[in-house]
PDB file of C-alpha atoms in Angstrom:
ATOM      1  CA  GLN A  28       0.000   0.000   0.000  1.00 79.00           C
ATOM      2  CA  GLN A  29       1.277   3.411  -0.966  1.00 89.00           C
ATOM      3  CA  PRO A  30       2.696   5.527   1.866  1.00 94.00           C
ATOM      4  CA  VAL A  31       1.192   8.945   2.433  1.00 96.00           C
ATOM      5  CA  GLN A  32       3.419  11.965   2.236  1.00 96.00           C
ATOM      6  CA  SER A  33       2.710  15.349   3.735  1.00 96.00           C
ATOM      7  CA  PRO A  34       2.666  18.109   2.890  1.00 97.00           C
ATOM      8  CA  GLN A  35       2.011  17.724  -0.825  1.00 95.00           C
ATOM      9  CA  ALA A  36       3.875  20.930  -1.513  1.00 97.00           C
ATOM     10  CA  VAL A  37       5.864  23.475   0.426  1.00 97.00           C
ATOM     11  CA  ILE A  38       7.425  26.799  -0.478  1.00 97.00           C
ATOM     12  CA  LEU A  39      10.370  28.124   1.485  1.00 95.00           C
ATOM     13  CA  ARG A  40      12.724  31.015   1.423  1.00 96.00           C
ATOM     14  CA  GLU A  41      16.390  30.226   1.359  1.00 95.00           C
ATOM     15  CA  GLY A  42      17.647  29.471   4.850  1.00 94.00           C
ATOM     16  CA  GLU A  43      14.323  28.238   6.196  1.00 94.00           C
ATOM     17  CA  ASP A  44      13.687  24.754   7.501  1.00 94.00           C
ATOM     18  CA  ALA A  45      11.196  22.148   6.367  1.00 94.00           C
ATOM     19  CA  VAL A  46       9.971  18.759   7.471  1.00 96.00           C
ATOM     20  CA  ILE A  47       8.500  16.202   5.096  1.00 97.00           C
ATOM     21  CA  ASN A  48       6.553  13.318   6.550  1.00 97.00           C
ATOM     22  CA  CYS A  49       5.910   9.818   5.302  1.00 97.00           C
ATOM     23  CA  SER A  50       3.355   7.529   6.869  1.00 96.00           C
ATOM     24  CA  SER A  51       2.464   3.915   6.187  1.00 94.00           C
ATOM     25  CA  SER A  52      -0.340   1.675   7.358  1.00 92.00           C
ATOM     26  CA  LYS A  53       1.984  -1.328   7.294  1.00 89.00           C
ATOM     27  CA  ALA A  54       4.744  -2.338   9.668  1.00 90.00           C
ATOM     28  CA  LEU A  55       7.917  -1.244   7.958  1.00 90.00           C
ATOM     29  CA  TYR A  56      11.365  -2.687   7.552  1.00 89.00           C
ATOM     30  CA  SER A  57      12.907   0.297   5.826  1.00 90.00           C
ATOM     31  CA  VAL A  58      12.211   3.782   4.542  1.00 93.00           C
ATOM     32  CA  HIS A  59      14.042   5.322   1.609  1.00 93.00           C
ATOM     33  CA  TRP A  60      14.162   8.970   0.631  1.00 94.00           C
ATOM     34  CA  TYR A  61      14.893  10.303  -2.843  1.00 94.00           C
ATOM     35  CA  ARG A  62      14.841  13.734  -4.434  1.00 95.00           C
ATOM     36  CA  GLN A  63      13.968  14.327  -8.050  1.00 94.00           C
ATOM     37  CA  LYS A  64      14.422  17.549  -9.947  1.00 93.00           C
ATOM     38  CA  HIS A  65      12.225  18.254 -12.927  1.00 88.00           C
ATOM     39  CA  GLY A  66      13.318  16.267 -15.940  1.00 86.00           C
ATOM     40  CA  GLU A  67      15.995  14.399 -14.024  1.00 90.00           C
ATOM     41  CA  ALA A  68      16.405  11.017 -12.398  1.00 92.00           C
ATOM     42  CA  PRO A  69      15.747  10.524  -8.685  1.00 93.00           C
ATOM     43  CA  ILE A  70      18.773  10.918  -6.455  1.00 92.00           C
ATOM     44  CA  PHE A  71      19.312   8.877  -3.308  1.00 90.00           C
ATOM     45  CA  LEU A  72      19.171  10.786  -0.026  1.00 92.00           C
ATOM     46  CA  MET A  73      18.811   8.311   2.810  1.00 91.00           C
ATOM     47  CA  ILE A  74      17.808   4.855   3.953  1.00 91.00           C
ATOM     48  CA  LEU A  75      16.507   4.188   7.437  1.00 92.00           C
ATOM     49  CA  LEU A  76      16.255   0.627   8.632  1.00 87.00           C
ATOM     50  CA  LYS A  77      14.264  -0.939  11.391  1.00 83.00           C
ATOM     51  CA  GLY A  78      16.529  -1.096  14.401  1.00 80.00           C
ATOM     52  CA  GLY A  79      18.067   2.292  13.889  1.00 79.00           C
ATOM     53  CA  GLU A  80      20.611   1.834  11.140  1.00 78.00           C
ATOM     54  CA  GLN A  81      20.842   4.719   8.706  1.00 79.00           C
ATOM     55  CA  LYS A  82      22.739   5.455   5.582  1.00 79.00           C
ATOM     56  CA  GLY A  83      22.690   8.728   3.772  1.00 80.00           C
ATOM     57  CA  HIS A  84      24.235  12.023   2.906  1.00 74.00           C
ATOM     58  CA  ASP A  85      25.802  14.099   5.645  1.00 69.00           C
ATOM     59  CA  LYS A  86      23.645  17.163   5.134  1.00 74.00           C
ATOM     60  CA  ILE A  87      20.376  15.271   5.246  1.00 81.00           C
ATOM     61  CA  SER A  88      18.756  14.032   8.420  1.00 90.00           C
ATOM     62  CA  ALA A  89      15.722  11.885   8.935  1.00 93.00           C
ATOM     63  CA  SER A  90      13.948   9.894  11.574  1.00 92.00           C
ATOM     64  CA  PHE A  91      12.076   6.608  11.565  1.00 93.00           C
ATOM     65  CA  ASN A  92       9.442   5.875  14.168  1.00 92.00           C
ATOM     66  CA  GLU A  93       9.009   2.113  13.905  1.00 89.00           C
ATOM     67  CA  LYS A  94       6.038   1.997  16.237  1.00 90.00           C
ATOM     68  CA  LYS A  95       4.090   4.543  14.237  1.00 92.00           C
ATOM     69  CA  GLN A  96       5.384   3.480  10.809  1.00 92.00           C
ATOM     70  CA  GLN A  97       6.365   7.044  10.149  1.00 95.00           C
ATOM     71  CA  SER A  98       9.439   8.763   8.838  1.00 96.00           C
ATOM     72  CA  SER A  99      10.328  12.408   8.624  1.00 96.00           C
ATOM     73  CA  LEU A 100      12.930  14.115   6.472  1.00 95.00           C
ATOM     74  CA  TYR A 101      14.469  17.250   7.928  1.00 94.00           C
ATOM     75  CA  LEU A 102      15.770  19.936   5.614  1.00 92.00           C
ATOM     76  CA  THR A 103      17.543  22.651   7.548  1.00 90.00           C
ATOM     77  CA  ALA A 104      18.896  25.963   6.318  1.00 90.00           C
ATOM     78  CA  SER A 105      17.453  25.203   2.913  1.00 91.00           C
ATOM     79  CA  GLN A 106      19.358  26.124  -0.211  1.00 92.00           C
ATOM     80  CA  LEU A 107      18.077  26.798  -3.704  1.00 95.00           C
ATOM     81  CA  SER A 108      19.467  23.432  -4.741  1.00 93.00           C
ATOM     82  CA  TYR A 109      17.066  21.679  -2.368  1.00 94.00           C
ATOM     83  CA  SER A 110      14.163  22.414  -4.698  1.00 96.00           C
ATOM     84  CA  GLY A 111      12.592  19.342  -6.205  1.00 96.00           C
ATOM     85  CA  THR A 112      10.131  16.598  -5.462  1.00 95.00           C
ATOM     86  CA  TYR A 113      10.900  14.382  -2.500  1.00 96.00           C
ATOM     87  CA  PHE A 114       9.738  10.798  -2.508  1.00 95.00           C
ATOM     88  CA  CYS A 115       9.666   8.352   0.321  1.00 95.00           C
ATOM     89  CA  GLY A 116       9.703   4.662  -0.456  1.00 92.00           C
ATOM     90  CA  THR A 117       8.730   2.053   2.075  1.00 92.00           C
ATOM     91  CA  GLU A 118       9.509  -1.624   2.379  1.00 88.00           C
ATOM     92  CA  ALA A 119       7.168  -3.660   4.529  1.00 85.00           C
ATOM     93  CA  GLN A 120       8.464  -5.991   7.195  1.00 82.00           C
ATOM     94  CA  GLY A 121       9.170  -9.486   6.007  1.00 76.00           C
ATOM     95  CA  GLY A 122      11.870  -8.527   3.587  1.00 66.00           C
ATOM     96  CA  SER A 123       9.711  -8.456   0.509  1.00 68.00           C
ATOM     97  CA  GLU A 124      12.228  -6.198  -1.209  1.00 70.00           C
ATOM     98  CA  LYS A 125       9.322  -4.361  -2.804  1.00 79.00           C
ATOM     99  CA  LEU A 126       9.674  -0.626  -2.480  1.00 84.00           C
ATOM    100  CA  VAL A 127       6.445   1.371  -2.657  1.00 89.00           C
ATOM    101  CA  PHE A 128       6.793   5.107  -3.180  1.00 91.00           C
ATOM    102  CA  GLY A 129       4.560   7.902  -2.013  1.00 93.00           C
ATOM    103  CA  LYS A 130       3.228  10.491  -4.430  1.00 92.00           C
ATOM    104  CA  GLY A 131       5.908  12.959  -3.514  1.00 94.00           C
ATOM    105  CA  THR A 132       6.284  16.343  -1.845  1.00 96.00           C
ATOM    106  CA  LYS A 133       7.169  19.251  -4.062  1.00 95.00           C
ATOM    107  CA  LEU A 134       9.602  21.589  -2.378  1.00 96.00           C
ATOM    108  CA  THR A 135      10.319  25.022  -3.799  1.00 97.00           C
ATOM    109  CA  VAL A 136      13.058  27.151  -2.308  1.00 96.00           C
ATOM    110  CA  ASN A 137      13.011  30.794  -3.332  1.00 96.00           C
ATOM    111  CA  PRO A 138      15.793  33.363  -2.915  1.00 94.00           C
TER     112      PRO A 138
ATOM    113  CA  ASP B   2      26.212  11.030 -14.248  1.00 83.00           C
ATOM    114  CA  SER B   3      25.026   8.088 -12.136  1.00 85.00           C
ATOM    115  CA  GLY B   4      26.813   5.488 -14.245  1.00 92.00           C
ATOM    116  CA  VAL B   5      23.540   3.804 -15.181  1.00 96.00           C
ATOM    117  CA  THR B   6      22.833   3.935 -18.909  1.00 97.00           C
ATOM    118  CA  GLN B   7      19.391   3.628 -20.426  1.00 98.00           C
ATOM    119  CA  THR B   8      18.555   3.446 -24.088  1.00 97.00           C
ATOM    120  CA  PRO B   9      16.756   4.810 -25.937  1.00 97.00           C
ATOM    121  CA  LYS B  10      16.086   8.145 -24.264  1.00 97.00           C
ATOM    122  CA  HIS B  11      12.874   8.689 -26.175  1.00 97.00           C
ATOM    123  CA  LEU B  12      10.545   6.261 -27.885  1.00 97.00           C
ATOM    124  CA  ILE B  13       7.347   6.939 -29.775  1.00 97.00           C
ATOM    125  CA  THR B  14       5.292   3.991 -30.894  1.00 97.00           C
ATOM    126  CA  ALA B  15       1.754   3.049 -31.790  1.00 98.00           C
ATOM    127  CA  THR B  16      -0.794   1.188 -29.727  1.00 98.00           C
ATOM    128  CA  GLY B  17      -0.519  -2.567 -29.972  1.00 98.00           C
ATOM    129  CA  GLN B  18       3.197  -2.505 -30.650  1.00 98.00           C
ATOM    130  CA  ARG B  19       6.039  -4.010 -28.653  1.00 98.00           C
ATOM    131  CA  VAL B  20       9.166  -2.213 -27.471  1.00 98.00           C
ATOM    132  CA  THR B  21      12.309  -3.104 -25.585  1.00 98.00           C
ATOM    133  CA  LEU B  22      14.015  -0.774 -23.143  1.00 98.00           C
ATOM    134  CA  ARG B  23      17.617  -1.414 -22.233  1.00 98.00           C
ATOM    135  CA  CYS B  24      19.560  -0.704 -19.080  1.00 98.00           C
ATOM    136  CA  SER B  25      23.253  -1.062 -18.309  1.00 98.00           C
ATOM    137  CA  PRO B  26      23.914  -0.879 -14.559  1.00 96.00           C
ATOM    138  CA  ARG B  27      26.889   0.764 -12.917  1.00 95.00           C
ATOM    139  CA  SER B  28      30.044  -1.258 -13.071  1.00 93.00           C
ATOM    140  CA  GLY B  29      30.007  -3.744 -10.201  1.00 90.00           C
ATOM    141  CA  ASP B  30      26.301  -3.432  -9.412  1.00 93.00           C
ATOM    142  CA  LEU B  31      24.453  -6.720  -9.382  1.00 93.00           C
ATOM    143  CA  SER B  32      20.918  -5.500  -8.696  1.00 92.00           C
ATOM    144  CA  VAL B  33      18.749  -3.831 -11.297  1.00 94.00           C
ATOM    145  CA  TYR B  34      15.363  -2.263 -10.633  1.00 93.00           C
ATOM    146  CA  TRP B  35      12.748  -1.012 -13.078  1.00 96.00           C
ATOM    147  CA  TYR B  36      10.302   1.772 -12.294  1.00 95.00           C
ATOM    148  CA  GLN B  37       7.481   3.430 -14.169  1.00 95.00           C
ATOM    149  CA  GLN B  38       6.750   7.079 -13.526  1.00 94.00           C
ATOM    150  CA  SER B  39       3.584   8.721 -14.759  1.00 89.00           C
ATOM    151  CA  LEU B  40       1.941  11.958 -13.748  1.00 79.00           C
ATOM    152  CA  ASP B  41      -1.017  10.377 -11.999  1.00 72.00           C
ATOM    153  CA  GLN B  42       0.633   7.288 -10.511  1.00 72.00           C
ATOM    154  CA  GLY B  43       3.952   8.653  -9.385  1.00 81.00           C
ATOM    155  CA  LEU B  44       6.946   6.340  -9.125  1.00 88.00           C
ATOM    156  CA  GLN B  45       5.882   2.707  -9.391  1.00 91.00           C
ATOM    157  CA  PHE B  46       8.217  -0.179  -8.694  1.00 91.00           C
ATOM    158  CA  LEU B  47       7.959  -2.788 -11.422  1.00 94.00           C
ATOM    159  CA  ILE B  48      10.553  -5.488 -10.894  1.00 94.00           C
ATOM    160  CA  GLN B  49      13.998  -6.231  -9.459  1.00 92.00           C
ATOM    161  CA  TYR B  50      16.722  -8.568 -10.635  1.00 93.00           C
ATOM    162  CA  TYR B  51      19.804  -9.668  -8.804  1.00 92.00           C
ATOM    163  CA  ASN B  52      22.648 -11.336 -10.654  1.00 93.00           C
ATOM    164  CA  GLY B  53      20.341 -12.643 -13.325  1.00 94.00           C
ATOM    165  CA  GLU B  54      17.510 -13.801 -11.095  1.00 94.00           C
ATOM    166  CA  GLU B  55      14.189 -12.148 -10.417  1.00 93.00           C
ATOM    167  CA  ARG B  56      14.086 -10.987  -6.783  1.00 89.00           C
ATOM    168  CA  ALA B  57      10.957  -8.924  -6.345  1.00 88.00           C
ATOM    169  CA  LYS B  58       7.924  -8.039  -8.351  1.00 90.00           C
ATOM    170  CA  GLY B  59       5.828  -4.948  -8.003  1.00 89.00           C
ATOM    171  CA  ASN B  60       2.994  -3.589 -10.072  1.00 82.00           C
ATOM    172  CA  ILE B  61       4.177  -5.043 -13.333  1.00 92.00           C
ATOM    173  CA  LEU B  62       1.521  -5.863 -15.892  1.00 94.00           C
ATOM    174  CA  GLU B  63       1.404  -9.267 -17.544  1.00 96.00           C
ATOM    175  CA  ARG B  64       2.070  -7.513 -20.866  1.00 97.00           C
ATOM    176  CA  PHE B  65       5.423  -6.444 -19.475  1.00 97.00           C
ATOM    177  CA  SER B  66       8.403  -8.681 -18.894  1.00 97.00           C
ATOM    178  CA  ALA B  67      12.020  -8.193 -18.011  1.00 97.00           C
ATOM    179  CA  GLN B  68      15.241 -10.093 -17.751  1.00 97.00           C
ATOM    180  CA  GLN B  69      18.809  -9.606 -16.662  1.00 97.00           C
ATOM    181  CA  PHE B  70      21.529 -11.082 -18.816  1.00 97.00           C
ATOM    182  CA  PRO B  71      24.850 -12.681 -17.805  1.00 96.00           C
ATOM    183  CA  ASP B  72      26.669  -9.398 -18.473  1.00 95.00           C
ATOM    184  CA  LEU B  73      24.174  -7.844 -15.980  1.00 96.00           C
ATOM    185  CA  HIS B  74      22.455  -5.537 -18.415  1.00 97.00           C
ATOM    186  CA  SER B  75      18.701  -5.699 -18.271  1.00 98.00           C
ATOM    187  CA  GLU B  76      15.854  -5.309 -20.712  1.00 98.00           C
ATOM    188  CA  LEU B  77      12.254  -4.400 -20.093  1.00 98.00           C
ATOM    189  CA  ASN B  78       9.856  -5.620 -22.755  1.00 98.00           C
ATOM    190  CA  LEU B  79       6.512  -3.920 -23.138  1.00 98.00           C
ATOM    191  CA  SER B  80       3.971  -5.490 -25.461  1.00 97.00           C
ATOM    192  CA  SER B  81       0.449  -4.807 -26.707  1.00 97.00           C
ATOM    193  CA  LEU B  82       1.057  -1.216 -25.798  1.00 98.00           C
ATOM    194  CA  GLU B  83      -1.803   0.995 -24.712  1.00 97.00           C
ATOM    195  CA  LEU B  84      -2.047   4.766 -24.452  1.00 96.00           C
ATOM    196  CA  GLY B  85      -1.868   4.444 -20.673  1.00 94.00           C
ATOM    197  CA  ASP B  86       1.583   2.900 -20.900  1.00 96.00           C
ATOM    198  CA  SER B  87       2.992   6.263 -21.867  1.00 96.00           C
ATOM    199  CA  ALA B  88       5.375   7.144 -19.062  1.00 96.00           C
ATOM    200  CA  LEU B  89       8.963   7.612 -18.034  1.00 96.00           C
ATOM    201  CA  TYR B  90      10.647   4.289 -17.359  1.00 97.00           C
ATOM    202  CA  PHE B  91      13.617   4.334 -15.021  1.00 96.00           C
ATOM    203  CA  CYS B  92      16.201   1.727 -14.376  1.00 97.00           C
ATOM    204  CA  ALA B  93      18.251   1.808 -11.191  1.00 94.00           C
ATOM    205  CA  SER B  94      21.103  -0.312  -9.939  1.00 94.00           C
ATOM    206  CA  SER B  95      22.772  -1.072  -6.647  1.00 91.00           C
ATOM    207  CA  VAL B  96      25.592  -3.225  -5.394  1.00 85.00           C
ATOM    208  CA  VAL B  97      23.794  -5.544  -3.048  1.00 75.00           C
ATOM    209  CA  ARG B  98      20.776  -7.766  -3.303  1.00 63.00           C
ATOM    210  CA  GLY B  99      18.670  -6.027  -0.709  1.00 64.00           C
ATOM    211  CA  TRP B 100      17.641  -2.440  -0.728  1.00 67.00           C
ATOM    212  CA  ASP B 101      20.599  -0.113  -0.646  1.00 78.00           C
ATOM    213  CA  GLU B 102      21.504   3.179  -2.230  1.00 84.00           C
ATOM    214  CA  ALA B 103      20.233   2.891  -5.758  1.00 88.00           C
ATOM    215  CA  PHE B 104      21.535   4.898  -8.689  1.00 92.00           C
ATOM    216  CA  PHE B 105      19.009   5.853 -11.329  1.00 94.00           C
ATOM    217  CA  GLY B 106      19.505   6.169 -15.034  1.00 96.00           C
ATOM    218  CA  GLN B 107      18.110   9.141 -16.929  1.00 95.00           C
ATOM    219  CA  GLY B 108      15.084   7.186 -18.016  1.00 96.00           C
ATOM    220  CA  THR B 109      13.344   6.298 -21.254  1.00 97.00           C
ATOM    221  CA  ARG B 110      10.400   8.472 -22.185  1.00 96.00           C
ATOM    222  CA  LEU B 111       7.837   6.233 -23.869  1.00 97.00           C
ATOM    223  CA  THR B 112       4.991   7.808 -25.776  1.00 97.00           C
ATOM    224  CA  VAL B 113       2.260   5.557 -27.148  1.00 97.00           C
ATOM    225  CA  VAL B 114       0.124   7.173 -29.837  1.00 97.00           C
TER     226      VAL B 114
END
């Protein structure tokens, strides 16, 4: 089942912070975050695994609440380059290796 | 440049036809994933291969099939094409079998007319 992302869109000024949320109705094994700019391929940001393991870029932070099946992506001191659509992908527990993506959150950072 | 190569970049074909999309993963990557991205459905996982074997299946239609060859490149075959199959098809690759950082190719834009 497709995870739900919120908000659907957000507009920031450079330097402001944003939080993007991802929620699933299923017990999760992992959450993956990607950013896609218009006309480009998605770029990996972070993976969060059940049990606390994380892998991602230094400037990106995220959390994974296993009990609530929720993840949040934290974008601090946003830069113009942060603009794009952010997707979360979730893998249900059981190791199905099927990644289901949310519909995305469009982030626009203005000068 | 992610190191993942997809060909062709653009494809226009008629309904009912069959097409083949090709993907060459990054050097050393054993896993290949196929995704379909359309405006209304977002990013949909289709299928994953690891070292030549199918590992996971997502929302892949029966008209679609894929395979990964011994040299690790992969092909996605789409047949009996319908207008609704028009989308951007991405291939991604990663080193390990399970989910890890995946690198996406630039995609193949398929237009069915």
